[in-house]
XYZ file of C-alpha atoms in Angstrom:
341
model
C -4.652 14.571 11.037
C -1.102 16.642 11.644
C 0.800 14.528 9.934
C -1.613 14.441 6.973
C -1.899 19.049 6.756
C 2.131 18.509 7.223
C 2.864 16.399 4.335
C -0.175 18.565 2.222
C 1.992 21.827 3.689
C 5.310 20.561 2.263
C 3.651 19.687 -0.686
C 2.648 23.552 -1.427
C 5.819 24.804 -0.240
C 7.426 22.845 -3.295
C 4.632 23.845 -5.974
C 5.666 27.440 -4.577
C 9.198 27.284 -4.579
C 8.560 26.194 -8.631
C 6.992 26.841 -11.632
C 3.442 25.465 -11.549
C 2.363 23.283 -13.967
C -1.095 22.225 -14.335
C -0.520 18.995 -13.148
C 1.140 20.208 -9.837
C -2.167 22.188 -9.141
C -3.994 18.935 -9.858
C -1.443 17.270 -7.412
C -1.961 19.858 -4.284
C -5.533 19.421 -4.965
C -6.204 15.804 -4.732
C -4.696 16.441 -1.799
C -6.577 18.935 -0.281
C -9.575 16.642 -0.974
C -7.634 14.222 1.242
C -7.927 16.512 3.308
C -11.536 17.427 3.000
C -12.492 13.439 3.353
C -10.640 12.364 5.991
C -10.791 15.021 8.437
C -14.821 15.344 8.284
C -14.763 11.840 8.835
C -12.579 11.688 12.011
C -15.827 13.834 13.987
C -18.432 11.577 12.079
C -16.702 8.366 13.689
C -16.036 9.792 16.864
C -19.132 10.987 17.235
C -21.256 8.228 15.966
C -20.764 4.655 17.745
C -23.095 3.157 14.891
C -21.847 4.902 12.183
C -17.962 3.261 12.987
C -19.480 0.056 13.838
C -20.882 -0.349 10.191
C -18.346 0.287 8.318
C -16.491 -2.399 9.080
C -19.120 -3.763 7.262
C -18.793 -1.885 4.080
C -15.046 -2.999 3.872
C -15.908 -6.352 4.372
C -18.637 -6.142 1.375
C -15.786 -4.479 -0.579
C -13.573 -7.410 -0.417
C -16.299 -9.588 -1.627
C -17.000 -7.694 -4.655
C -13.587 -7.445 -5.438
C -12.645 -11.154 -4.724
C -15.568 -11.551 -7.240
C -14.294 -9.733 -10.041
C -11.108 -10.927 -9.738
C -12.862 -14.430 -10.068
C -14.644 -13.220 -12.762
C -11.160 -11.606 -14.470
C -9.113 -15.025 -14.492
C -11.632 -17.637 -15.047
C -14.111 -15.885 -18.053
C -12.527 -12.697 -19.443
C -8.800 -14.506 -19.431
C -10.579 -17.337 -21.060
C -12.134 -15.451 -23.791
C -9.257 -13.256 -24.392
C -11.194 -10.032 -23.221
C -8.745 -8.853 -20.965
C -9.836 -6.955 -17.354
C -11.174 -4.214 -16.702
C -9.050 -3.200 -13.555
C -5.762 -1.815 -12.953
C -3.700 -4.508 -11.457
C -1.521 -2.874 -9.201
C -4.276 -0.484 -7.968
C -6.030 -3.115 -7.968
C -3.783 -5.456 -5.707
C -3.261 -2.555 -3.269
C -6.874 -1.583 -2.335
C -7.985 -5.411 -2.077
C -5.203 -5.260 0.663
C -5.921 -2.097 2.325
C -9.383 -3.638 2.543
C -8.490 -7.328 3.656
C -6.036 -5.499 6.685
C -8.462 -3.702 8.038
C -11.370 -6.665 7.680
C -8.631 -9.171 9.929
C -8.532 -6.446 12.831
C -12.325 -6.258 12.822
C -13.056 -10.137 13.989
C -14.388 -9.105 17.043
C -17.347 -6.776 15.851
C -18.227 -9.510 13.085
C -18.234 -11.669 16.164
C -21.050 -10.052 17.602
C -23.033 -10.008 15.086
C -25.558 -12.947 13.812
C -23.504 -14.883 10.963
C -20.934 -12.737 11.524
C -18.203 -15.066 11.436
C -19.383 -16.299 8.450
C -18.925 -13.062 6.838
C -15.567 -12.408 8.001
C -14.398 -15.249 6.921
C -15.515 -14.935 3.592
C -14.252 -11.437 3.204
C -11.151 -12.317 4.179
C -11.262 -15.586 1.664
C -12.254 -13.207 -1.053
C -10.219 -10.272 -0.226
C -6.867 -12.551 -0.544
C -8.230 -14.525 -3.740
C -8.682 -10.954 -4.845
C -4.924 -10.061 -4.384
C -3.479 -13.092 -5.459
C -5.354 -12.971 -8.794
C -4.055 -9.296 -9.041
C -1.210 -10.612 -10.160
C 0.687 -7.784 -8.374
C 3.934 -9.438 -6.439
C 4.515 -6.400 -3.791
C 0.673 -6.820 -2.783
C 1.850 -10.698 -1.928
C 5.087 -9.706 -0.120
C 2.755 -6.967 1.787
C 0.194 -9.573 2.417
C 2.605 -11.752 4.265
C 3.820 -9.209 6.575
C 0.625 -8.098 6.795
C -0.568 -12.195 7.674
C 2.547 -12.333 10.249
C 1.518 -9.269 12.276
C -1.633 -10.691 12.667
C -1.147 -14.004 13.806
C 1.158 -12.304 16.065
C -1.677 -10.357 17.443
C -4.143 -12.922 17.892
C -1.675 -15.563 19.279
C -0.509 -13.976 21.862
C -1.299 -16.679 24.306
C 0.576 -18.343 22.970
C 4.654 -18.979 23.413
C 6.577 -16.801 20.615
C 7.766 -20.803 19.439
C 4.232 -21.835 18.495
C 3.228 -18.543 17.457
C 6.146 -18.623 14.386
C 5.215 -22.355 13.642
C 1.506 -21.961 12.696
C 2.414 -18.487 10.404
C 4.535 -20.402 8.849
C 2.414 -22.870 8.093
C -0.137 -20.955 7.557
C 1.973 -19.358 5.216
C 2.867 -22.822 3.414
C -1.015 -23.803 3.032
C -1.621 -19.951 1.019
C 1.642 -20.895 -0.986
C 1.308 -24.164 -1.909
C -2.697 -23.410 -2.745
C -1.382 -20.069 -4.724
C 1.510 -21.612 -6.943
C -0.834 -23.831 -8.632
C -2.237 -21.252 -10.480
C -1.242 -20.675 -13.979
C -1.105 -16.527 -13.092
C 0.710 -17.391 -10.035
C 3.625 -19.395 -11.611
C 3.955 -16.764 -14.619
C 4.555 -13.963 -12.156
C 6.954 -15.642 -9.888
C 8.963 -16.953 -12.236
C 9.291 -13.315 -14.477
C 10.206 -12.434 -10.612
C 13.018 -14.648 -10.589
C 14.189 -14.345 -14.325
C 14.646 -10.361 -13.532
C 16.447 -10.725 -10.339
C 18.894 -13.049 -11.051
C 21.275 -11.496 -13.597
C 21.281 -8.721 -10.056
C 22.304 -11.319 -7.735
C 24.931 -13.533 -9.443
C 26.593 -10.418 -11.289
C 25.697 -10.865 -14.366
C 25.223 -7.893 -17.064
C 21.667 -6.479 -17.519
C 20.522 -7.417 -21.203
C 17.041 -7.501 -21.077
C 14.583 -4.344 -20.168
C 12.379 -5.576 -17.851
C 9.973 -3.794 -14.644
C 13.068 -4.088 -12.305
C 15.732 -3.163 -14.571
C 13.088 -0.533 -15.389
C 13.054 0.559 -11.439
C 16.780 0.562 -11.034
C 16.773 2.957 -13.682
C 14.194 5.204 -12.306
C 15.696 5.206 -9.191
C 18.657 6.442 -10.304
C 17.355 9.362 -11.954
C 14.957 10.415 -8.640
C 17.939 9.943 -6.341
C 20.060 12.195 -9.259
C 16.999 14.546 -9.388
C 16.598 14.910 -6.117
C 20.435 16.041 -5.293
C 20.011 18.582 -7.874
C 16.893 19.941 -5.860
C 17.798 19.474 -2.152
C 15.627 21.825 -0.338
C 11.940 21.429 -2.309
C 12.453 19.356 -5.232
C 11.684 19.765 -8.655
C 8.012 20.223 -7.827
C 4.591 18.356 -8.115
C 3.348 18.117 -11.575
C 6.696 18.424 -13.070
C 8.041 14.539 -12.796
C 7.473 13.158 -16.717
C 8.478 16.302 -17.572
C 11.775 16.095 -15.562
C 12.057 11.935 -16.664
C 11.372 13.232 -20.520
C 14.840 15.772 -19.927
C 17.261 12.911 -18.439
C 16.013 10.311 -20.601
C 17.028 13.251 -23.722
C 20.297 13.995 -22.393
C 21.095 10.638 -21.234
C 20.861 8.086 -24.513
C 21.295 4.848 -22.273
C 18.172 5.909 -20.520
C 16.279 6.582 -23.374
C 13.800 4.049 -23.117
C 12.417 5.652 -19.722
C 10.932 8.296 -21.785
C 7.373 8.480 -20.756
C 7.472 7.751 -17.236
C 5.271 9.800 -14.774
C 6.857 8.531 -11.461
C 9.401 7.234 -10.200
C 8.589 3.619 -8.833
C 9.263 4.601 -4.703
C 7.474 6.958 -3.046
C 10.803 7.557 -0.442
C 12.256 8.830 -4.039
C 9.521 10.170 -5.474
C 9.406 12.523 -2.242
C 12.435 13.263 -2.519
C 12.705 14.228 -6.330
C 9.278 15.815 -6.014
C 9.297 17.665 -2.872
C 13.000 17.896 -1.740
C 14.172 17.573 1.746
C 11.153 19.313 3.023
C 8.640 17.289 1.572
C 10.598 13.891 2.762
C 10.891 14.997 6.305
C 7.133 15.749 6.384
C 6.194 11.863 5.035
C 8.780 10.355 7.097
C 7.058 12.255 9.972
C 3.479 11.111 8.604
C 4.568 7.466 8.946
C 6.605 7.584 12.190
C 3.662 9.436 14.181
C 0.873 7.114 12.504
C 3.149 4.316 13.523
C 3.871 5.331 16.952
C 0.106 6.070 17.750
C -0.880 2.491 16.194
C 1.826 0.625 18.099
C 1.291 2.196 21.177
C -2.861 0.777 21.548
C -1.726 -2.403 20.755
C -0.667 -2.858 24.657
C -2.919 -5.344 26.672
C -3.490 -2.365 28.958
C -6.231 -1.017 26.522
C -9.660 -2.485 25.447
C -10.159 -5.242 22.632
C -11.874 -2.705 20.667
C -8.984 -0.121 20.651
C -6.096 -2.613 20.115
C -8.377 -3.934 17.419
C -8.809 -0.598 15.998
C -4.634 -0.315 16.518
C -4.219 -3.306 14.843
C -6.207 -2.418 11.477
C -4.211 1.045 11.248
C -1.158 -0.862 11.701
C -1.551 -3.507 9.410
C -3.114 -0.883 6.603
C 0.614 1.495 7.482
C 2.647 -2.087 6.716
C 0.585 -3.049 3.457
C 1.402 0.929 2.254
C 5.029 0.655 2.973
C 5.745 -2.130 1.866
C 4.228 -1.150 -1.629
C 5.920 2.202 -1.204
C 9.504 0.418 -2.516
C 8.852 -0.670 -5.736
C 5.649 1.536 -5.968
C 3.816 5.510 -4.998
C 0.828 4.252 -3.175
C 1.198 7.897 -1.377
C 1.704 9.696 -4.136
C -1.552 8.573 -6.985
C -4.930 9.518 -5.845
C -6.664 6.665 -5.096
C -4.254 5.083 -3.040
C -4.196 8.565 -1.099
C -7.595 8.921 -0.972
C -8.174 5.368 0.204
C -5.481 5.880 3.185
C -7.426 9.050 4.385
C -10.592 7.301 4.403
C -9.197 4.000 6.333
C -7.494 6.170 8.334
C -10.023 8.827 9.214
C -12.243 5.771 10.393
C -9.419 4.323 12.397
């Protein structure tokens, strides 16, 4: 829990150092709830065997639902022009969170009376959940997230064979995926806004990565201007709204409320006190993840290694084009993953 009062410390220091809107006030305190969730829960799970043993449970019910509604989403609502209920990229990032930590729990659902059964559905549903998101950083995420894995539970086997089922693996989800009408519209908006990047072409067209390039100019720009603790929480489409005045060209990012990378947005937001505290955050929750996942330790606690580790990946991943750190329910759903971890 260090790493989690560090980066909520930094966060204060910045408000301080600052004017205070009320939105950085609302900022420091969704994190203090954070902090009130997922430090409670680290003494519930440690003290009660049960109460950690059914919860992998609930997350496996959660992908279900969610692999449900995402069903429900594409084939009626699409249909009938009703539009979804659900915000895709929040969305596509908890289904993930979820479906990591469901993979690393295969041994508790195989203890259990249809348990494998379950798992496999949850897992079924939790990826038909975030490929119908729609959202293309929850697929990249979910193949890293898939490699680490089979890693993990292949390690019987040479590092040759282990590579050649991922990928194929890999190929079956793909092939199955790109037949979808969702699927192919996505990808290929993908490919039609990277392209003019990679063969040098000028930028015409506004589109979400032009639109991130953009942004990420102005956070790095911000953030220079504000070394030490940032412009402040609260204060970033306030802060967008003055560049985007004083810069024409930029004009169209008017609006914005972050910055589209939480590295950035850290960075902008919190200066060089709030980055070092998140980069600390992810290198100690990275080191203590990596370091259970030795075959000196028990199945259950490389298990347990594995779902913390896989659930770090999916959120950093998402944190380049994306803030899962910095909105509050991706926060609140890494404290509570985490705290249970």
């Amino acid at each position: 829990s260090w790493p989690i009062i560090a980066y909520v410390g930094a966060t204060v220091l910045s408000l301080l150092a600052n004017d205070i809107p009320d939105g950085g006030v609302n900022r420091v305190t969704s994190r203090y709830l954070l902090l009130l969730v997922a430090i409670p829960l680290v003494s519930v799970f440690y003290l009660s065997f049960d109460a950690k043993r059914n919860v992998w449970m609930k997350y496996a019910i959660g992908c279900i639902v969610m692999g449900l509604l995402a069903l429900v989403d594409i084939l009626i609502l699409d249909k009938s022009r009703a539009g979804g209920g659900h915000n895709e990229v929040a969305f596509g990032c908890t289904a993930l969170a979820m479906t990591s930590i469901v993979i690393a729990s295969y041994y508790r659902f195989n203890q259990i009376r249809h348990g494998k059964a379950i798992f496999l559905l949850a897992i079924l549903m939790g990826v038909c959940a975030m490929v119908l998101s729609g959202t293309r950083t929850s697929w990249v995420a979910g193949f890293v997230v898939l490699l680490i894995t089979m890693f993990f539970y292949l390690d019987r086997f040479s590092f040759f064979k282990r590579v050649l089922f991922t990928l194929v693996l890999m190929g079956v989800i793909a092939i199955v995926s790109s037949s979808l009408p969702r699927v192919q519209e996505r990808f290929a908006e993908g490919i039609d806004m990277i392209t003019p990047y990679l063969t040098g072409e000028e930028q015409t067209e506004y589109n979400a990565f032009s639109h991130r390039v953009e942004v990420w100019k102005l956070g790095w720009q911000a953030g220079l201007e504000n070394k030490i603790f940032g412009f402040g929480p609260g204060s970033t489409k306030r802060v967008i709204n003055e560049y985007a005045r004083q810069n024409p060209q930029i004009s169209r990012l008017h609006g914005i409320n972050h910055i589209h990378n939480q590295f950035l947005q850290t960075f902008a937001m919190t200066g060089l006190v709030g980055l070092c505290s998140f980069l600390a955050l992810i290198v100690c929750h990275l080191w203590i993840f990596t370091k259970y996942l030795h075959r000196q330790y028990s199945l259950e606690v490389r298990c347990l290694a594995l779902a913390g580790l896989l659930l770090l990946v999916s959120y950093l991943v998402q944190s380049i084009p994306g803030v899962p750190f910095y909105g509050k329910q991706y926060l609140m759903m890494y404290g509570f993953a985490s705290a249970t971890i």
